[in-house]
Short mmCIF file of C-alpha atoms and ligand atoms in Angstrom, two decimals:
data_model
loop_
_atom_site.label_atom_id
_atom_site.label_comp_id
_atom_site.label_asym_id
_atom_site.label_seq_id
_atom_site.Cartn_x
_atom_site.Cartn_y
_atom_site.Cartn_z
CA MET A 244 83.07 119.69 124.62
CA THR A 245 80.47 121.55 122.56
CA GLY A 246 77.91 122.94 125.00
CA PRO A 247 74.16 122.69 124.69
CA GLY A 248 72.57 125.65 122.99
CA MET A 249 68.86 125.55 122.26
CA LEU A 250 68.22 122.70 119.84
CA PRO A 251 66.97 123.64 116.35
CA SER A 252 63.78 121.94 115.18
CA THR A 253 62.78 120.09 112.03
CA ARG A 254 59.75 118.36 110.57
CA LEU A 255 59.64 114.61 111.19
CA GLY A 256 59.30 113.64 107.56
CA ARG A 257 56.85 115.06 105.04
CA VAL A 258 53.77 114.24 107.12
CA GLY A 259 55.07 114.30 110.69
CA PRO A 260 55.14 116.87 113.50
CA GLN A 261 57.77 119.56 114.12
CA VAL A 262 60.36 118.23 116.63
CA GLY A 263 63.80 119.10 118.01
CA VAL A 264 66.51 117.71 115.69
CA GLN A 265 67.56 115.29 118.40
CA GLY A 266 65.18 113.19 120.49
CA LEU A 267 65.71 111.31 123.73
CA GLY A 268 65.71 107.53 123.99
CA CYS A 269 64.21 106.56 127.34
CA MET A 270 64.62 102.78 127.29
CA GLY A 271 67.65 102.65 129.60
CA MET A 272 65.67 104.48 132.28
CA SER A 273 63.75 101.23 132.88
CA GLU A 274 65.82 98.32 131.68
CA PHE A 275 68.78 96.81 129.87
CA TYR A 276 71.76 99.06 130.71
CA GLY A 277 72.22 98.45 134.43
CA PRO A 278 70.56 100.07 137.46
CA SER A 279 68.80 103.43 137.06
CA ASP A 280 68.01 106.27 139.43
CA LEU A 281 64.39 107.26 138.85
CA ASP A 282 64.79 110.86 140.08
CA ALA A 283 67.86 111.41 137.90
CA SER A 284 65.95 110.06 134.89
CA VAL A 285 63.02 112.42 135.54
CA ARG A 286 65.39 115.39 135.89
CA THR A 287 66.94 114.41 132.56
CA LEU A 288 63.51 114.39 130.89
CA HIS A 289 62.75 117.91 132.12
CA ARG A 290 66.17 119.25 131.15
CA ALA A 291 65.77 117.73 127.68
CA LEU A 292 62.55 119.64 127.10
CA GLU A 293 64.19 122.84 128.35
CA LEU A 294 66.91 122.38 125.72
CA GLY A 295 64.44 121.87 122.87
CA VAL A 296 64.30 118.08 122.78
CA THR A 297 60.65 117.29 122.08
CA LEU A 298 60.61 113.73 120.70
CA PHE A 299 60.65 111.25 123.59
CA ASP A 300 60.99 107.60 122.68
CA THR A 301 59.56 104.68 124.64
CA ALA A 302 57.87 101.33 123.95
CA ASP A 303 55.32 99.19 125.73
CA SER A 304 57.98 96.48 126.07
CA TYR A 305 60.58 98.61 127.90
CA GLY A 306 60.46 97.37 131.46
CA THR A 307 57.20 95.60 130.50
CA GLY A 308 55.22 98.84 130.76
CA HIS A 309 57.43 100.51 133.38
CA ASN A 310 58.96 102.97 130.91
CA GLU A 311 55.59 104.28 129.70
CA GLU A 312 54.45 104.64 133.31
CA LEU A 313 57.64 106.51 134.18
CA LEU A 314 57.11 108.94 131.30
CA GLY A 315 53.39 109.42 131.94
CA PRO A 316 53.49 112.28 134.49
CA PHE A 317 56.14 114.15 132.50
CA VAL A 318 54.17 113.83 129.26
CA ARG A 319 50.91 114.90 130.90
CA ALA A 320 52.54 117.92 132.56
CA ASN A 321 53.92 119.09 129.20
CA ARG A 322 51.31 117.67 126.86
CA ASP A 323 51.36 120.47 124.27
CA ARG A 324 55.16 120.47 123.95
CA VAL A 325 56.09 116.79 124.12
CA VAL A 326 55.86 114.50 121.09
CA ILE A 327 55.54 111.09 122.68
CA ALA A 328 56.51 108.08 120.59
CA THR A 329 55.76 104.56 121.71
CA LYS A 330 55.72 101.14 120.09
CA PHE A 331 53.82 97.86 120.09
CA GLY A 332 54.58 94.42 118.74
CA LEU A 333 57.27 93.00 121.04
CA VAL A 334 55.35 91.02 123.61
CA ARG A 335 56.62 90.62 127.17
CA SER A 336 55.20 88.66 130.06
CA ALA A 337 54.33 90.00 133.49
CA THR A 338 55.39 86.70 135.06
CA ASP A 339 58.38 85.57 132.98
CA PRO A 340 61.08 88.25 132.50
CA HIS A 341 62.79 86.10 129.84
CA TYR A 342 59.73 85.69 127.63
CA ARG A 343 59.85 87.47 124.26
CA GLY A 344 57.07 87.26 121.67
CA MET A 345 56.02 89.20 118.61
CA ASP A 346 52.50 90.15 117.52
CA THR A 347 51.43 92.79 115.01
CA SER A 348 47.96 91.42 114.30
CA PRO A 349 45.06 93.91 114.22
CA ALA A 350 43.45 92.29 117.29
CA TYR A 351 46.68 92.66 119.27
CA ILE A 352 47.21 96.27 118.14
CA ARG A 353 43.76 97.29 119.37
CA LYS A 354 44.56 95.89 122.83
CA ALA A 355 48.13 97.24 122.91
CA VAL A 356 47.14 100.83 122.11
CA GLU A 357 44.62 100.93 124.95
CA ALA A 358 47.24 99.64 127.38
CA SER A 359 49.82 102.22 126.26
CA LEU A 360 47.29 105.07 126.48
CA ARG A 361 46.41 103.96 130.00
CA ARG A 362 50.03 103.70 131.17
CA LEU A 363 50.94 107.07 129.66
CA GLY A 364 47.70 108.59 130.96
CA VAL A 365 46.97 110.45 127.72
CA ASP A 366 44.16 110.44 125.14
CA THR A 367 46.44 110.36 122.10
CA ILE A 368 49.84 108.89 121.25
CA ASP A 369 51.70 111.29 118.96
CA LEU A 370 53.76 108.70 117.09
CA TYR A 371 52.91 105.00 117.21
CA TYR A 372 55.42 102.52 115.81
CA ALA A 373 55.22 98.85 114.97
CA HIS A 374 58.34 97.77 116.88
CA ARG A 375 58.94 94.80 114.55
CA ILE A 376 56.95 93.28 111.72
CA ASP A 377 55.65 89.87 112.75
CA PRO A 378 55.95 87.71 109.60
CA ARG A 379 52.59 86.07 110.42
CA THR A 380 50.70 89.31 109.64
CA PRO A 381 51.00 91.06 106.25
CA VAL A 382 52.41 94.60 106.59
CA ALA A 383 49.31 96.05 104.91
CA GLU A 384 47.06 94.46 107.55
CA THR A 385 49.17 95.83 110.41
CA VAL A 386 49.30 99.32 108.93
CA GLY A 387 45.58 99.16 108.11
CA ALA A 388 44.84 98.53 111.79
CA MET A 389 47.22 101.35 112.76
CA ALA A 390 45.45 103.68 110.33
CA GLU A 391 42.15 102.94 112.10
CA LEU A 392 43.73 104.24 115.30
CA VAL A 393 44.51 107.51 113.53
CA GLU A 394 40.89 107.75 112.35
CA ARG A 395 39.70 107.12 115.91
CA GLY A 396 42.03 109.81 117.28
CA SER A 397 44.04 107.43 119.52
CA VAL A 398 47.19 108.07 117.48
CA ARG A 399 48.43 111.06 115.46
CA TYR A 400 51.25 109.73 113.27
CA LEU A 401 52.46 106.28 112.25
CA GLY A 402 55.96 104.83 112.35
CA LEU A 403 57.67 101.50 111.68
CA SER A 404 60.79 100.10 113.31
CA GLU A 405 63.36 97.76 111.71
CA VAL A 406 61.52 97.42 108.41
CA SER A 407 62.99 96.74 105.00
CA GLY A 408 62.62 99.15 102.10
CA ALA A 409 60.05 96.80 100.52
CA GLN A 410 58.00 96.71 103.72
CA LEU A 411 58.08 100.50 103.93
CA ARG A 412 56.76 100.71 100.37
CA GLU A 413 53.95 98.27 101.22
CA ALA A 414 53.04 100.34 104.28
CA LEU A 415 53.01 103.58 102.28
CA GLU A 416 50.39 102.09 99.97
CA VAL A 417 48.05 101.93 102.98
CA HIS A 418 48.74 105.10 105.00
CA PRO A 419 51.33 107.91 105.22
CA ILE A 420 54.26 106.97 107.46
CA ALA A 421 56.04 109.75 109.36
CA ALA A 422 59.17 107.90 110.47
CA VAL A 423 61.20 104.71 110.33
CA GLN A 424 63.19 103.86 113.43
CA SER A 425 66.21 101.63 112.91
CA GLU A 426 69.64 101.16 114.39
CA TRP A 427 71.98 103.54 112.57
CA SER A 428 75.43 104.60 113.68
CA LEU A 429 79.09 104.60 112.70
CA PHE A 430 79.04 100.88 113.58
CA SER A 431 75.62 99.95 112.10
CA ARG A 432 75.18 101.04 108.52
CA ASP A 433 73.07 98.33 106.86
CA VAL A 434 70.03 100.66 106.71
CA GLU A 435 71.89 102.88 104.26
CA GLU A 436 71.66 100.15 101.62
CA ASP A 437 67.98 99.39 101.79
CA VAL A 438 65.45 101.37 103.80
CA VAL A 439 67.12 104.81 103.86
CA PRO A 440 66.89 105.31 100.06
CA VAL A 441 63.16 104.44 100.15
CA ALA A 442 62.59 106.75 103.11
CA ALA A 443 64.46 109.57 101.34
CA GLU A 444 62.38 109.15 98.19
CA ALA A 445 59.08 109.01 100.09
CA GLY A 446 59.80 111.86 102.51
CA VAL A 447 59.79 109.55 105.54
CA ALA A 448 62.09 110.61 108.39
CA MET A 449 64.71 108.28 109.81
CA VAL A 450 64.91 108.02 113.59
CA PRO A 451 68.25 106.31 114.28
CA TYR A 452 68.19 104.27 117.47
CA SER A 453 71.39 103.35 119.32
CA PRO A 454 73.27 106.11 117.46
CA LEU A 455 76.00 105.73 120.09
CA GLY A 456 76.30 102.00 119.44
CA ARG A 457 74.62 101.37 122.81
CA GLY A 458 77.43 103.28 124.46
CA LEU A 459 80.26 101.53 122.59
CA LEU A 460 81.07 104.66 120.56
CA THR A 461 81.27 106.99 123.56
CA GLY A 462 84.53 105.71 125.03
CA SER A 463 82.86 105.71 128.45
CA PHE A 464 84.07 102.17 129.06
CA THR A 465 87.27 100.58 127.82
CA THR A 466 86.37 97.00 128.68
CA VAL A 467 83.03 95.23 128.60
CA ASP A 468 83.90 93.74 132.01
CA GLY A 469 83.33 97.23 133.41
CA LEU A 470 79.59 97.00 132.68
CA SER A 471 77.41 96.08 135.65
CA GLU A 472 76.47 92.45 136.26
CA GLY A 473 72.88 92.73 135.01
CA ASP A 474 73.74 94.86 131.96
CA PHE A 475 72.13 93.24 128.95
CA ARG A 476 74.99 94.35 126.65
CA ARG A 477 77.33 91.82 128.27
CA SER A 478 75.57 89.13 126.24
CA MET A 479 75.26 91.08 122.99
CA PRO A 480 77.41 89.79 120.12
CA ARG A 481 79.29 93.06 119.63
CA PHE A 482 80.13 93.37 123.31
CA ALA A 483 80.85 89.83 124.50
CA GLY A 484 84.29 88.22 124.47
CA GLU A 485 86.78 88.79 121.66
CA ASN A 486 84.27 90.85 119.60
CA GLY A 487 83.98 93.36 122.43
CA ARG A 488 87.75 93.73 122.70
CA HIS A 489 88.09 94.06 118.92
CA ASN A 490 85.30 96.63 118.60
CA LEU A 491 86.54 98.80 121.46
CA GLY A 492 89.93 98.70 119.73
CA LEU A 493 88.43 100.34 116.62
CA LEU A 494 87.72 103.63 118.36
CA ALA A 495 91.14 105.26 117.96
CA PRO A 496 90.16 107.51 114.99
CA LEU A 497 87.03 108.63 116.82
CA HIS A 498 89.05 109.59 119.90
CA ARG A 499 91.72 111.30 117.79
CA ILE A 500 89.17 113.47 115.97
CA ALA A 501 87.27 114.25 119.18
CA GLU A 502 90.42 115.33 120.94
CA ALA A 503 91.58 117.50 118.05
CA ARG A 504 88.17 119.20 117.90
CA GLY A 505 87.87 119.59 121.68
CA VAL A 506 84.62 117.61 121.71
CA THR A 507 83.71 114.11 122.90
CA ALA A 508 83.58 110.83 121.01
CA ALA A 509 79.80 110.70 121.59
CA GLN A 510 79.43 114.11 119.94
CA ILE A 511 81.44 112.97 116.92
CA ALA A 512 79.30 109.82 116.63
CA LEU A 513 76.09 111.88 116.69
CA ALA A 514 77.39 114.42 114.18
CA TRP A 515 78.28 111.50 111.90
CA VAL A 516 74.65 110.29 111.81
CA HIS A 517 73.45 113.77 110.81
CA HIS A 518 76.09 113.87 108.10
CA ARG A 519 75.10 110.48 106.65
CA ALA A 520 71.45 111.49 106.60
CA ALA A 521 72.39 114.64 104.67
CA VAL A 522 74.32 112.51 102.17
CA HIS A 523 71.17 110.42 101.62
CA GLY A 524 68.87 113.45 101.57
CA VAL A 525 66.68 112.04 104.33
CA ALA A 526 65.25 113.89 107.34
CA VAL A 527 66.81 112.58 110.54
CA VAL A 528 66.12 112.81 114.28
CA PRO A 529 68.49 110.53 116.23
CA ILE A 530 67.36 109.42 119.69
CA PRO A 531 70.50 108.85 121.79
CA GLY A 532 69.56 107.29 125.11
CA THR A 533 70.79 108.58 128.41
CA ARG A 534 69.65 108.77 132.00
CA ALA A 535 72.25 111.36 132.94
CA LEU A 536 71.65 115.08 132.72
CA HIS A 537 75.27 115.95 131.89
CA ARG A 538 75.31 113.39 129.06
CA LEU A 539 72.04 114.72 127.70
CA GLU A 540 73.60 118.19 127.59
CA GLU A 541 76.67 116.77 125.88
CA ASN A 542 74.56 114.98 123.28
CA VAL A 543 72.40 118.04 122.58
CA GLY A 544 75.64 119.99 122.11
CA ALA A 545 76.46 117.73 119.14
CA ALA A 546 73.50 118.92 117.10
CA THR A 547 75.36 121.86 115.62
CA LEU A 548 78.71 120.09 115.16
CA ARG A 549 79.82 119.67 111.54
CA LEU A 550 82.59 117.26 110.54
CA THR A 551 85.12 117.97 107.82
CA GLU A 552 85.49 115.80 104.71
CA GLU A 553 88.84 114.50 106.05
CA GLU A 554 87.27 113.53 109.37
CA LEU A 555 84.37 111.81 107.66
CA ALA A 556 86.70 109.90 105.35
CA GLU A 557 88.62 108.65 108.38
CA LEU A 558 85.44 107.49 110.11
CA LEU A 559 83.65 105.91 107.16
CA PRO A 560 85.53 102.55 107.07
CA LEU A 561 84.81 101.78 110.76
CA GLY A 562 81.39 100.21 110.08
CA GLY A 563 82.98 97.57 107.85
CA LEU A 564 85.47 96.55 110.54
CA VAL A 565 82.99 95.81 113.33
CA ALA A 566 82.94 92.23 114.65
CA GLY A 567 79.64 90.52 115.44
CA PRO A 568 76.04 91.07 114.40
CA ARG A 569 74.16 93.88 116.11
CA HIS A 570 71.68 91.43 117.62
CA ALA A 571 71.53 87.68 118.25
CA GLY A 572 68.59 85.48 117.44
CA LEU A 573 65.83 86.07 114.92
CA THR A 574 66.27 87.69 111.54
CA PHE A 575 65.12 91.27 110.97
CA ALA A 576 63.53 91.91 107.60
CA SER A 577 65.60 95.09 107.36
CA LEU A 578 68.84 93.14 107.67
CA ARG A 579 67.77 90.39 105.27
CA ALA A 580 67.02 93.05 102.68
CA SER A 581 70.44 94.67 103.00
CA GLY A 582 72.18 91.28 102.83
CA GLY A 583 73.40 91.97 106.36
CA GLU A 584 73.65 89.79 109.39
CA THR A 585 70.97 87.68 111.02
CA ALA A 586 69.55 89.45 113.97
CA GLY A 587 66.75 89.72 116.41
CA GLN A 588 67.33 90.55 120.06
CA ARG A 589 64.21 92.46 120.85
CA THR A 590 64.86 95.74 122.60
N1 LIG B 679 63.34 100.35 117.83
C1 LIG B 679 64.14 99.54 118.46
O1 LIG B 679 64.16 98.34 118.22
C2 LIG B 679 65.09 100.09 119.49
C3 LIG B 679 66.14 99.29 119.98
C4 LIG B 679 66.99 99.85 120.93
C5 LIG B 679 66.80 101.15 121.37
N2 LIG B 679 65.75 101.89 120.89
C6 LIG B 679 65.52 103.26 121.33
O2 LIG B 679 66.66 104.04 121.01
C7 LIG B 679 67.13 104.71 122.16
C8 LIG B 679 68.63 104.89 122.09
O3 LIG B 679 69.31 103.69 121.91
P1 LIG B 679 70.19 103.00 123.05
O4 LIG B 679 69.86 103.60 124.35
O5 LIG B 679 70.03 101.53 122.86
O6 LIG B 679 71.69 103.29 122.61
P2 LIG B 679 72.61 104.60 122.44
O7 LIG B 679 71.79 105.80 122.44
O8 LIG B 679 73.49 104.30 121.31
O9 LIG B 679 73.51 104.52 123.75
C9 LIG B 679 72.99 104.55 125.05
C10 LIG B 679 74.10 104.24 126.01
O10 LIG B 679 75.12 105.23 125.92
C11 LIG B 679 75.29 105.90 127.16
N3 LIG B 679 75.48 107.32 126.84
C12 LIG B 679 74.58 108.18 126.30
N4 LIG B 679 75.14 109.38 126.07
C13 LIG B 679 76.43 109.29 126.46
C14 LIG B 679 77.52 110.18 126.47
N5 LIG B 679 77.41 111.41 126.01
N6 LIG B 679 78.70 109.74 126.97
C15 LIG B 679 78.85 108.49 127.42
N7 LIG B 679 77.86 107.58 127.43
C16 LIG B 679 76.65 107.98 126.96
C17 LIG B 679 74.04 105.61 127.96
O11 LIG B 679 74.33 105.51 129.34
P3 LIG B 679 73.58 106.38 130.46
O12 LIG B 679 72.13 106.17 130.34
O13 LIG B 679 74.14 105.81 131.71
O14 LIG B 679 74.01 107.78 130.19
C18 LIG B 679 73.64 104.22 127.44
O15 LIG B 679 74.38 103.21 128.11
C19 LIG B 679 66.64 103.82 123.32
O16 LIG B 679 66.60 104.54 124.54
C20 LIG B 679 65.29 103.41 122.83
O17 LIG B 679 64.34 104.43 123.08
C21 LIG B 679 64.92 101.37 119.95
#
């Protein structure tokens, strides 16, 4: 395995802050991927910063506020070094764990930002994303309200998650956008057709979420049945039933290359995202999620790994062979634009 040296840094798009070239996704520390150990998660946060990870990703919806509260003390203790990114727009309920709503109206944004600032215990959010675009509110109105937060000093930089190229263009008419966060991995490549070219042209950074395919690409489990009872992935279309078996069966080339290089499958998957971003000429800061210190170190170790043309050619077809949409439910504008699947599970 490639060990973790100090992570190089990069600018998060033309207008964004300087950050380590890999961020840390913190969602799993609160919800979705089975039980978490709070102390282990906090140790992972501190180790990440030591290794040069500076972009920490959360959302108000993760654990219905729990994730922001978990990160708060860490962010406050390292305020000048941490770039904290959070999101609004996916609405949860304190009383009904199954409730999912969406709201990106200006009135909602003004309430949501205050709640996130309070939970994080900071005066300013470094990067504030619209988690989804609610079709009831025009993009320009949402971004206009976000721009007011920048003027007020509550937010430093703006981001959008799961937007189409057209929506990104609309947003850029209103205010500079530092980053677009979308699912992007060996198994999820629809962004390359639509939003990535617009981001590249406009100097907006891509922040790939689930770059490890929510763990699928790591080889850490060989059957979905091995995931814990409450693990949300058990019900996701790419994990459940025959799709899960089929998709896990696609990993042979990844394992072969990893073994030959003496690295791990997760490291190959992360190196692949960096390579694709270079092909598109777009700045990229993937945010693999982990609660485990040793996995964080492994993932950071991938940042300097370069794949050969032969290896890349072997890996490229995998995305087209994947069974099942990446989410179930509503349709993301980003997927509609790329002609991809219908989607919508809100994490
Ligand atoms: N904008 C959005 O709509 C959206 C949606 C989903 C996620 N996100 C953000 O993106 C971040 C990352 O995405 P993700 O967590 O869904 O998926 P991911 O990064 O593709 O994969 C995370 C999963 O892989 C495991 N893992 C991580 N590193 C590993 C390694 N080296 N070896 C083996 N297993 C490893 C983690 O388990 P352990 O924790 O047990 O290590 C976890 O189960 C999230 O934390 C969240 O901040 C955003």
